[in-house]
Amino acid sequence: MPPRSPAWRALLAGAAAIAVLAACAPRAATTAPQTAPSATPSRGPRVTPGAPGEDRFVDSLLAMMTLEEKVGQLNQLSGLADPTGPGGVEAGAGQIRRGEVGSLFNVIGADTTRAIQHLAVTESRLHIPIVFGLDVIHGFRTTFPVPLGEAASWNPEIGRQTARIAATEAAAAGIMWTFAPMVDIARDARWGRIVEGAGEDPFLGSAFAVARTQGFQGSDLRSPTSLVATAKHFAAYGAAEAGRDYNVVDISERTLRDVYLPPFHAAVCAGVQTLMSSFNEINGVPAHANRLLTTQILRDEWGFDGMVVSDWTGIGELLNHGIGADSADVGKAAIDAGVDMDMVSEVYRKALAGLVRSGRVPQAEVDAAVRRVLALKYRLGLFSDPFRGVSAAGEQSAMVTPAYRAVAREAARQSIVLLKNDGNVLPLKKTLATVAVIGALGADTGATIGNWGGIGRPADAVSVLDGIRRALPKASVLYSRGASPSSSDTTGIAAAVATARRANAAILVVGETPDMSAEASSRATIDLPGAQMQLVRALRATGVPTVVVLMNGRPLALQELDSIMPAIVETWFLGIEHGNATADVLFGDYNPGGRLPVTFPRVTGQVPIYYAHKNTGRPSNDSTKYTSRYIDVSYTPLYPFGHGLSYTTFTTSAPRPSATTMRPGDTLQVEVDVTNSGSRAGDAVVQLYIRDDVGSITRPVRQLRGFSRVTVNAGEKRTLRFPISVRDLAFHDASMRFVAEPGTFTLFTGPDAEHGESVKFTFATSDGRPVVVADDCR
Ligand code: BGC
């Protein structure tokens, strides 16, 4: 008979309240008169997140555990498909009683999680609570824009707010840990998971990594509205060869450190408590067996003291990678590398105790992993309140409040990018008598929710068609399906053409279904799928004024569409307020200000394509043969990184650095004026890029180093100030030292990564040699 009162209860006496976890304020730009804050990614001062009393508690509990119980804490299982059904509990009940389960995920609901937790804390020998995880990616019940879309807001504050709400809702349903944010840099649009991250750029990506981490975790992990966050997938998953999911990655350590790791480091500095290993190998070593990544870089260099979880069966898959002959081999490889918790594959549960007893894995290595799992539970306050106060009533009232809906609409509006607007076709007039909405996606409420939509419900969502009907209560709004992304059937096109002909304007909604840009959804061709291009051509032939609304989770190759349609609006998958936000933009109630967080190619063959490329010895030039180019398509993108139009116009000044020479300890203040030269207020996104003109290692043609989204009234001028320090100049040199090299640098400002004004400054060191820069939290 297990004891009624947990043996560890006494250990808690005297343990002070858990420390407030470090929530580093963004590195705000200092402001001049009329200055707006700059959203630069903050690494913030590093704060060791260990809670008071944690070490003593964890050590004492560890001392009570058998080897099997320790291994049990490293075992994470998924609930059954129907998470509220009895099967989820029953299936694991025996294992939970035996202390074989440290964490469960895909189990949702206050009552269900309480029932399982009750089992763990009353019927297992040591009463250790379970930590419940879930993929809460862009909302729980209130769905927000998919992460790539939200990054198009260039407003990390929105990312923080939506993550906070997602955490509040999910926590009310018994969830304690989200497998988000996904911070993988992605430069190959064929890769379906590009939708889950913040796009191609480490600087923008770091800003969103910080904001989302802080949003999920809140200021105190013990709060019943906080979730532990996970920076995933560690690392370089987005660099999968040929954009094929799970494929190998072969990149230099420099590219790894300069491009793929910064958002992870930023998340660690922001206090993220867990990381998830990635499915890919890197230079021959699978991430789940990669000690360089998981121990040397993550723990030794960055000082991470949280927990690392595997991806789904990632440890077992080491067998397929071919780096071990049996479970014991791969279990040893993973625990040696520093992977603490085994998601689903049960390799640890089956092999780890044997590995310790046979001496192949040191007991201390297992203890270290268990310590991290227990520390996580301690930091969540689970040893004080394993249920975190969840109740069915609280769960019900926590979901989709009017305030959450308002944030969902604002996030959605800010994420929309006006790609093209020839002749100011947009905004459309609200006085139009008849409007036709064409395209299967236009009436698809489910699609608005996007991939990884949590428990978002189509019934809560507003389609484009519904949004337009609400915006135009007096107009006749017609609808015809025309064509769909998932079928080559063209039989609906004639009816769509007839419908459009009856209207004063047509709104053509085309793109992808949400499951086309998702895990295991790489595409070899990123054109508009199905018969949608035929529909576009047919609509064009009618001569009816037509605007295109895109719904998609990756850059698409839109060369032909762009060449025949005057107005194109990128709406991604915006969540439950998709239709309202889209109508706000189409009819001018909201002036779009989103900018692309990722480059759009002309054709698939251009990918990977990204703005921070190298110059090469033969810089691209479409009119010169022996340069780095294609003979059948321009080397330039269709829409560059940072691109996005507005219903007003902005002029951006050349950057004005506070000095022409910078020294290692200096912070250069770079001022930029942005003036609204049009006739209505709008949001400008000022972008500051830098180029190291000469380096011992070739440098990208531009790198983002500051940005700020600001509202500017018609005729108004605002001045922004961006700090540039030695860290902003640094890169990994031939010996993998993080250095800034003396010489000239060019600063660029402008509307996107391809255009704008520039100015040079000089970086000087006392002896004319490079300086080594600390690659620590800012
Ligand atoms: C994905 C992860 C996810 C996990 C759990 C895996 O297939 O790669 O991103 O967190 O499943 O659902």
XYZ file of N, CA, C and O and ligand atoms in Angstrom, residues 105-106 134-135 137 179-180 182 193 196 232-233 237 246 276-277 279 310-312 343 452 519, ligand 1:
104
model
N 1.906 13.566 -23.174
C 1.413 14.664 -24.011
C 0.289 14.147 -24.900
O -0.011 12.959 -24.926
N -0.371 15.101 -25.557
C -1.595 14.794 -26.302
C -2.686 14.266 -25.378
O -3.493 13.435 -25.766
N 2.067 19.490 -24.774
C 1.234 19.547 -25.984
C 1.886 20.511 -26.975
O 2.578 21.438 -26.569
N 1.589 20.285 -28.249
C 2.031 21.246 -29.256
C 1.046 22.418 -29.291
O 0.061 22.378 -30.021
N 1.022 25.679 -30.662
C 1.944 26.329 -31.599
C 1.528 27.766 -31.911
O 2.319 28.688 -31.800
N 5.398 22.486 -26.796
C 6.537 22.209 -27.676
C 6.640 23.344 -28.700
O 6.483 23.155 -29.904
N 6.864 24.512 -28.223
C 6.970 25.725 -29.032
C 7.733 26.755 -28.191
O 7.722 26.653 -26.962
N 8.888 27.048 -32.261
C 9.765 26.464 -33.263
C 10.615 27.622 -33.798
O 10.074 28.604 -34.296
N 7.662 22.618 -43.150
C 7.641 23.138 -41.782
C 8.124 24.579 -41.691
O 8.193 25.139 -40.602
N 6.082 26.860 -39.537
C 6.058 26.850 -38.064
C 7.030 27.836 -37.429
O 7.013 28.022 -36.211
N 12.629 24.614 -30.413
C 12.841 23.412 -31.229
C 13.065 23.825 -32.674
O 12.713 24.947 -33.039
N 13.639 23.010 -33.487
C 14.186 21.670 -33.260
C 15.688 21.833 -33.327
O 16.200 22.311 -34.347
N 17.319 21.914 -38.426
C 16.297 21.073 -39.088
C 15.833 21.726 -40.395
O 15.543 21.051 -41.373
N 12.987 15.731 -42.802
C 13.796 14.727 -42.096
C 15.131 14.434 -42.795
O 15.895 13.580 -42.354
N 14.082 20.893 -27.793
C 13.780 19.599 -28.407
C 14.798 19.332 -29.510
O 15.067 20.205 -30.343
N 15.336 18.124 -29.505
C 16.295 17.755 -30.552
C 15.577 17.615 -31.889
O 14.375 17.372 -31.937
N 15.145 16.009 -35.923
C 15.202 14.700 -36.564
C 16.434 14.499 -37.453
O 16.811 13.376 -37.748
N 13.632 14.620 -26.541
C 13.818 14.143 -27.920
C 12.600 14.536 -28.737
O 11.572 14.922 -28.187
N 12.707 14.443 -30.059
C 11.491 14.550 -30.859
C 10.848 13.160 -30.912
O 11.414 12.164 -30.445
N 9.683 13.115 -31.488
C 8.850 11.907 -31.503
C 9.630 10.703 -32.076
O 9.978 10.693 -33.241
N 10.941 10.953 -25.978
C 9.554 11.086 -26.408
C 9.158 9.869 -27.228
O 9.681 9.652 -28.322
N -1.263 22.611 -37.167
C -0.986 22.681 -35.728
C -1.946 23.671 -35.057
O -1.528 24.540 -34.299
N 4.380 19.434 -41.217
C 5.352 18.346 -41.099
C 5.062 17.299 -42.166
O 3.899 17.026 -42.504
C 7.326 17.049 -34.348
C 7.508 17.948 -33.157
C 6.362 17.804 -32.208
C 6.243 16.332 -31.808
C 5.148 16.087 -30.807
C 6.982 15.625 -33.965
O 6.580 14.902 -35.057
O 8.499 17.059 -35.127
O 7.648 19.279 -33.579
O 6.543 18.624 -31.090
O 5.979 15.585 -32.971
O 3.903 16.227 -31.343
